Amino acid sequence: MLLRLRSPLSGPDLDRFQGLARERGYDVHVLDRRGLLVELVRASGRTPLGEPGDRVAFEDLACVAAVLDSADAPERHERTPERADTVVRVGAAAFGGAQVALIAGPCAVEEEGLLIEIARAVRAAGATVLRGGAYKPRTSPYSFQGLGARGLEFLARARAETGLAIVTEVLDPRDVERVAAVADLLQVGARSMTNGALLSEVAASRKPVLLKRGVAATVREFLLAAEHVLARGNERVILCERGVRGFDKVTRNILDVGTVAHLKRVTHLPVIVDPSHAAGRRELVLPLAKAGLAAGADGLMVEVHPRPAEARSDAAQAVSPADFAEIARHARELVRLDGRRLALPAADGHVAPTPVPEHRP
Ligand code: PEP
Ligand code: MN
């Protein structure tokens, strides 16, 4: 049910409105900056016109100008004239609006010392978020599947050592709580984009979510996957274009820069580019990173390893810390051209320690 208000709610009007909404089982979502368009949603989903009794009860409130049809409400991801760009802050990083940030790290968490070495190197080069998979979605069941809970412990230590925020993938709705205990940003991978149970759990965690586009997902499907998280009240979603499946094997995937530019026009959500999984080959990571930022991406996520050829997963696309520093240098220059800013690592590198999860094999 969508309501147009006479003026933004405050004082006794606000109390009466919220009391009535609570009593009738609705959550209140303010849809515009002025606070005049409000949607009432039930946990069970949208009830476009509201139940007849509810409609009348809200129509009777002095502050309500009109009860509209929710089907006319914009979807939550939609860019509307009133809605400012969503800026998602993760530690020292901010994505969206005029803010651009770099995420870097290994494909998979391998060893603790190695992870900390990578974290220090990418931080020195300008990354503000460390990536690294503890739970790895692998195409083959015989490939390295990640260190699981032990990998999370290593990520927590890397965070405490370097002050970098952590993004790591969660594959299973049952793991969301333990991954969210360490991660500052929860990654939902390309293979999981349509996993509704996982999207519900990450929404409920209240952590920001990095949602990767499925390898064959249309833009509409991608945005509706984000809508699953937004509709459950978690508004901190970052979209990630990581290449879609093509017919040619020269690149691992096709980086859809056209869609990056399109997304920036149709959604207020930040959009980042993962040039590593798109390229599949390290020599193409820099040009694709540049293409992504030039198309308007609000950040990059790059796979980095000090000895790229030895990476336990995705070795062919891993770049060295020196190559990443070059990408960061280009990123700084490119975003300056269109009046944006690249987030820098916090000066002292200090963060509040995250509890290190207990290791249960
Ligand atoms: C990753 O980023 O580690 C990953 C597995 O990527 P994707 O889900 O895009 O394949
Ligand atoms: Mn990878």
XYZ file of N, CA and C in Angstrom, residues 89-197:
327
model
N 29.079 2.392 2.390
C 30.369 2.540 3.073
C 30.768 1.222 3.700
N 32.005 0.847 3.468
C 32.536 -0.404 4.024
C 33.913 -0.071 4.577
N 34.053 0.053 5.881
C 35.327 0.500 6.457
C 35.689 1.861 5.887
N 36.939 1.980 5.379
C 37.383 3.264 4.817
C 36.874 3.448 3.391
N 36.263 2.414 2.823
C 35.805 2.480 1.423
C 34.388 3.028 1.339
N 34.107 3.689 0.225
C 32.726 4.118 -0.053
C 32.506 3.922 -1.547
N 31.354 3.352 -1.874
C 31.027 3.055 -3.268
C 29.739 3.788 -3.619
N 29.762 4.573 -4.699
C 28.536 5.244 -5.146
C 28.660 6.748 -5.057
N 27.780 7.450 -5.757
C 27.859 8.905 -5.805
C 29.197 9.294 -6.433
N 29.931 10.159 -5.730
C 31.235 10.570 -6.267
C 32.366 9.710 -5.709
N 32.019 8.635 -5.042
C 33.015 7.832 -4.324
C 33.304 6.521 -5.030
N 34.581 6.268 -5.194
C 35.034 5.041 -5.863
C 36.017 4.352 -4.916
N 36.009 3.027 -4.906
C 36.955 2.328 -4.028
C 37.427 1.036 -4.689
N 38.568 0.571 -4.224
C 39.185 -0.624 -4.814
C 39.194 -1.783 -3.823
N 38.774 -2.925 -4.309
C 38.811 -4.174 -3.540
C 39.875 -5.044 -4.202
N 40.744 -5.644 -3.420
C 41.765 -6.509 -4.023
C 42.139 -7.600 -3.044
N 42.670 -8.682 -3.599
C 43.108 -9.791 -2.753
C 43.088 -11.079 -3.555
N 43.437 -12.166 -2.907
C 43.513 -13.435 -3.642
C 42.125 -13.957 -4.011
N 42.086 -14.844 -4.987
C 40.819 -15.510 -5.310
C 40.377 -16.254 -4.053
N 41.263 -17.129 -3.544
C 40.933 -17.919 -2.346
C 41.923 -17.596 -1.236
N 41.463 -17.663 -0.003
C 42.370 -17.567 1.139
C 43.180 -18.861 1.157
N 44.509 -18.735 1.193
C 45.350 -19.934 1.154
C 46.043 -20.166 2.505
N 47.052 -19.305 2.801
C 47.724 -19.442 4.102
C 47.659 -18.106 4.810
N 47.751 -18.147 6.123
C 47.608 -16.909 6.896
C 48.687 -15.876 6.537
N 49.966 -16.326 6.541
C 51.073 -15.398 6.270
C 50.941 -14.777 4.884
N 50.569 -15.633 3.935
C 50.424 -15.168 2.547
C 49.294 -14.142 2.432
N 48.211 -14.407 3.131
C 47.066 -13.481 3.072
C 47.464 -12.115 3.631
N 48.216 -12.147 4.725
C 48.615 -10.868 5.347
C 49.611 -10.138 4.441
N 50.481 -10.906 3.801
C 51.428 -10.290 2.837
C 50.640 -9.600 1.714
N 49.633 -10.283 1.193
C 48.834 -9.697 0.105
C 48.073 -8.473 0.613
N 47.510 -8.605 1.821
C 46.713 -7.498 2.376
C 47.580 -6.247 2.499
N 48.807 -6.424 3.011
C 49.696 -5.252 3.173
C 50.018 -4.652 1.810
N 50.280 -5.525 0.827
C 50.682 -5.028 -0.495
C 49.538 -4.276 -1.173
N 48.318 -4.823 -1.098
C 47.219 -4.146 -1.804
C 46.815 -2.866 -1.075
N 46.986 -2.876 0.241
C 46.689 -1.667 1.010
C 47.661 -0.559 0.615
N 48.948 -0.945 0.515
C 49.969 0.053 0.147
C 49.675 0.614 -1.241
N 49.069 -0.209 -2.095
C 48.783 0.252 -3.468
C 47.481 1.043 -3.563
N 46.664 1.030 -2.513
C 45.446 1.856 -2.550
C 44.133 1.109 -2.393
N 44.193 -0.198 -2.096
C 42.926 -0.915 -1.857
C 42.417 -0.577 -0.453
N 41.103 -0.501 -0.317
C 40.529 -0.244 1.009
C 39.746 -1.460 1.509
N 39.525 -2.427 0.639
C 38.832 -3.652 1.047
C 39.657 -4.841 0.556
N 39.813 -5.829 1.445
C 40.533 -7.063 1.091
C 39.520 -8.133 0.722
N 39.723 -8.755 -0.432
C 38.865 -9.878 -0.810
C 39.611 -11.187 -0.572
N 38.884 -12.286 -0.531
C 39.506 -13.599 -0.407
C 38.414 -14.590 -0.061
N 38.315 -15.654 -0.838
C 37.253 -16.635 -0.608
C 37.698 -17.669 0.406
N 36.879 -17.862 1.452
C 37.115 -18.953 2.390
C 36.274 -20.146 1.931
N 35.063 -19.836 1.512
C 34.183 -20.859 0.916
C 34.196 -20.583 -0.584
N 34.694 -21.524 -1.372
C 34.846 -21.277 -2.800
C 33.823 -22.048 -3.617
N 33.110 -21.373 -4.505
C 32.207 -22.090 -5.413
C 33.018 -22.579 -6.601
N 33.352 -23.829 -6.679
C 34.197 -24.301 -7.779
C 33.376 -25.103 -8.758
N 33.710 -24.925 -10.030
C 32.972 -25.627 -11.068
C 33.178 -27.137 -10.910
N 34.423 -27.527 -10.583
C 34.685 -28.958 -10.392
C 34.743 -29.313 -8.914
N 34.133 -30.432 -8.534
C 34.215 -30.844 -7.130
C 35.619 -31.287 -6.740
N 36.510 -31.473 -7.729
C 37.875 -31.927 -7.436
C 38.852 -30.770 -7.267
N 38.382 -29.542 -7.558
C 39.262 -28.379 -7.372
C 39.274 -27.985 -5.893
N 40.276 -27.173 -5.515
C 40.399 -26.635 -4.147
C 39.113 -25.901 -3.770
N 38.505 -26.321 -2.669
C 37.189 -25.780 -2.300
C 37.270 -24.649 -1.267
N 38.498 -24.262 -0.909
C 38.651 -23.195 0.087
C 38.851 -23.779 1.479
N 39.318 -22.922 2.392
C 39.656 -23.395 3.747
C 38.471 -23.342 4.696
N 37.342 -22.804 4.254
C 36.156 -22.740 5.110
C 36.412 -21.893 6.345
N 35.997 -22.411 7.520
C 36.052 -21.631 8.761
C 37.472 -21.164 9.098
N 38.476 -21.991 8.744
C 39.856 -21.578 9.014
C 40.221 -20.353 8.178
N 39.724 -20.332 6.959
C 39.945 -19.168 6.085
C 39.345 -17.910 6.695
N 38.196 -18.066 7.358
C 37.569 -16.902 8.009
C 38.464 -16.364 9.126
N 39.088 -17.288 9.863
C 40.001 -16.854 10.939
C 41.144 -16.032 10.351
N 41.684 -16.502 9.224
C 42.808 -15.785 8.595
C 42.346 -14.402 8.134
N 41.127 -14.330 7.610
C 40.612 -13.028 7.154
C 40.476 -12.072 8.340
N 39.993 -12.610 9.470
C 39.828 -11.762 10.660
C 41.194 -11.236 11.110
N 42.224 -12.097 11.002
C 43.558 -11.632 11.411
C 44.083 -10.583 10.444
N 43.844 -10.789 9.161
C 44.318 -9.815 8.159
C 43.640 -8.470 8.399
N 42.393 -8.512 8.792
C 41.655 -7.280 9.082
C 42.269 -6.574 10.283
N 42.537 -7.351 11.334
C 43.102 -6.761 12.555
C 44.503 -6.202 12.289
N 45.275 -6.887 11.426
C 46.656 -6.456 11.131
C 46.719 -5.209 10.267
N 45.806 -5.092 9.318
C 45.964 -4.046 8.293
C 44.887 -2.970 8.348
N 43.789 -3.231 9.030
C 42.698 -2.248 9.045
C 41.843 -2.298 7.804
N 42.158 -3.200 6.867
C 41.314 -3.291 5.671
C 39.984 -3.943 6.031
N 38.929 -3.459 5.399
C 37.641 -4.135 5.528
C 37.719 -5.436 4.728
N 36.825 -6.369 5.037
C 36.879 -7.702 4.418
C 35.614 -7.975 3.619
N 35.821 -8.470 2.375
C 34.683 -9.035 1.640
C 35.001 -10.495 1.348
N 34.029 -11.345 1.634
C 34.230 -12.770 1.355
C 32.884 -13.385 1.008
N 32.961 -14.456 0.218
C 31.714 -15.030 -0.309
C 31.048 -15.955 0.699
N 29.722 -15.900 0.713
C 28.967 -16.881 1.480
C 28.120 -17.664 0.485
N 28.213 -19.000 0.612
C 27.569 -19.865 -0.373
C 26.280 -20.475 0.145
N 26.233 -20.642 1.466
C 25.156 -21.431 2.053
C 24.429 -20.557 3.082
N 23.089 -20.509 3.007
C 22.363 -19.677 3.975
C 22.722 -20.025 5.420
N 23.091 -21.288 5.678
C 23.419 -21.695 7.057
C 24.735 -21.097 7.536
N 25.575 -20.609 6.610
C 26.877 -20.038 7.001
C 26.828 -18.519 7.161
N 25.678 -17.892 6.876
C 25.660 -16.429 6.840
C 26.110 -15.826 8.166
N 25.621 -16.385 9.261
C 25.957 -15.790 10.555
C 27.467 -15.838 10.822
N 28.065 -16.995 10.558
C 29.501 -17.092 10.868
C 30.348 -16.282 9.884
N 29.918 -16.178 8.628
C 30.683 -15.351 7.678
C 30.502 -13.867 8.034
N 29.272 -13.517 8.418
C 28.995 -12.108 8.753
C 29.726 -11.674 10.021
N 30.165 -12.642 10.838
C 30.911 -12.281 12.054
C 32.291 -11.730 11.684
N 32.764 -12.050 10.491
C 34.096 -11.620 10.051
C 34.016 -10.586 8.924
N 33.069 -10.795 8.006
C 33.021 -9.954 6.799
C 32.380 -8.597 7.092
N 32.938 -7.567 6.454
C 32.306 -6.243 6.494
C 31.339 -6.115 5.326
N 31.532 -6.970 4.325
C 30.715 -6.956 3.112
C 30.537 -8.420 2.707
N 29.285 -8.848 2.536
C 29.032 -10.259 2.206
C 28.907 -10.412 0.696
N 29.703 -11.308 0.131
C 29.644 -11.517 -1.316
C 28.693 -12.656 -1.649
N 27.754 -12.369 -2.563
C 26.918 -13.420 -3.145
C 27.446 -13.592 -4.558
N 27.963 -14.772 -4.859
C 28.667 -14.998 -6.117
C 27.722 -15.193 -7.297
N 28.330 -15.187 -8.484
C 27.563 -15.318 -9.725
C 26.694 -16.582 -9.722
N 27.254 -17.675 -9.178
C 26.507 -18.946 -9.183
C 25.322 -18.923 -8.223
N 25.330 -17.970 -7.291
C 24.282 -17.923 -6.260
C 23.284 -16.795 -6.468
N 23.428 -16.048 -7.559
C 22.619 -14.831 -7.708
C 21.121 -15.072 -7.571
N 20.670 -16.260 -7.979
C 19.225 -16.517 -7.932
C 18.815 -17.349 -6.714
N 19.725 -17.515 -5.767
C 19.409 -18.324 -4.578
C 18.618 -17.466 -3.574
N 17.309 -17.574 -3.654
C 16.429 -16.738 -2.830
C 16.659 -16.921 -1.342
N 16.919 -18.172 -0.918
C 17.129 -18.429 0.517
C 18.380 -17.700 0.988
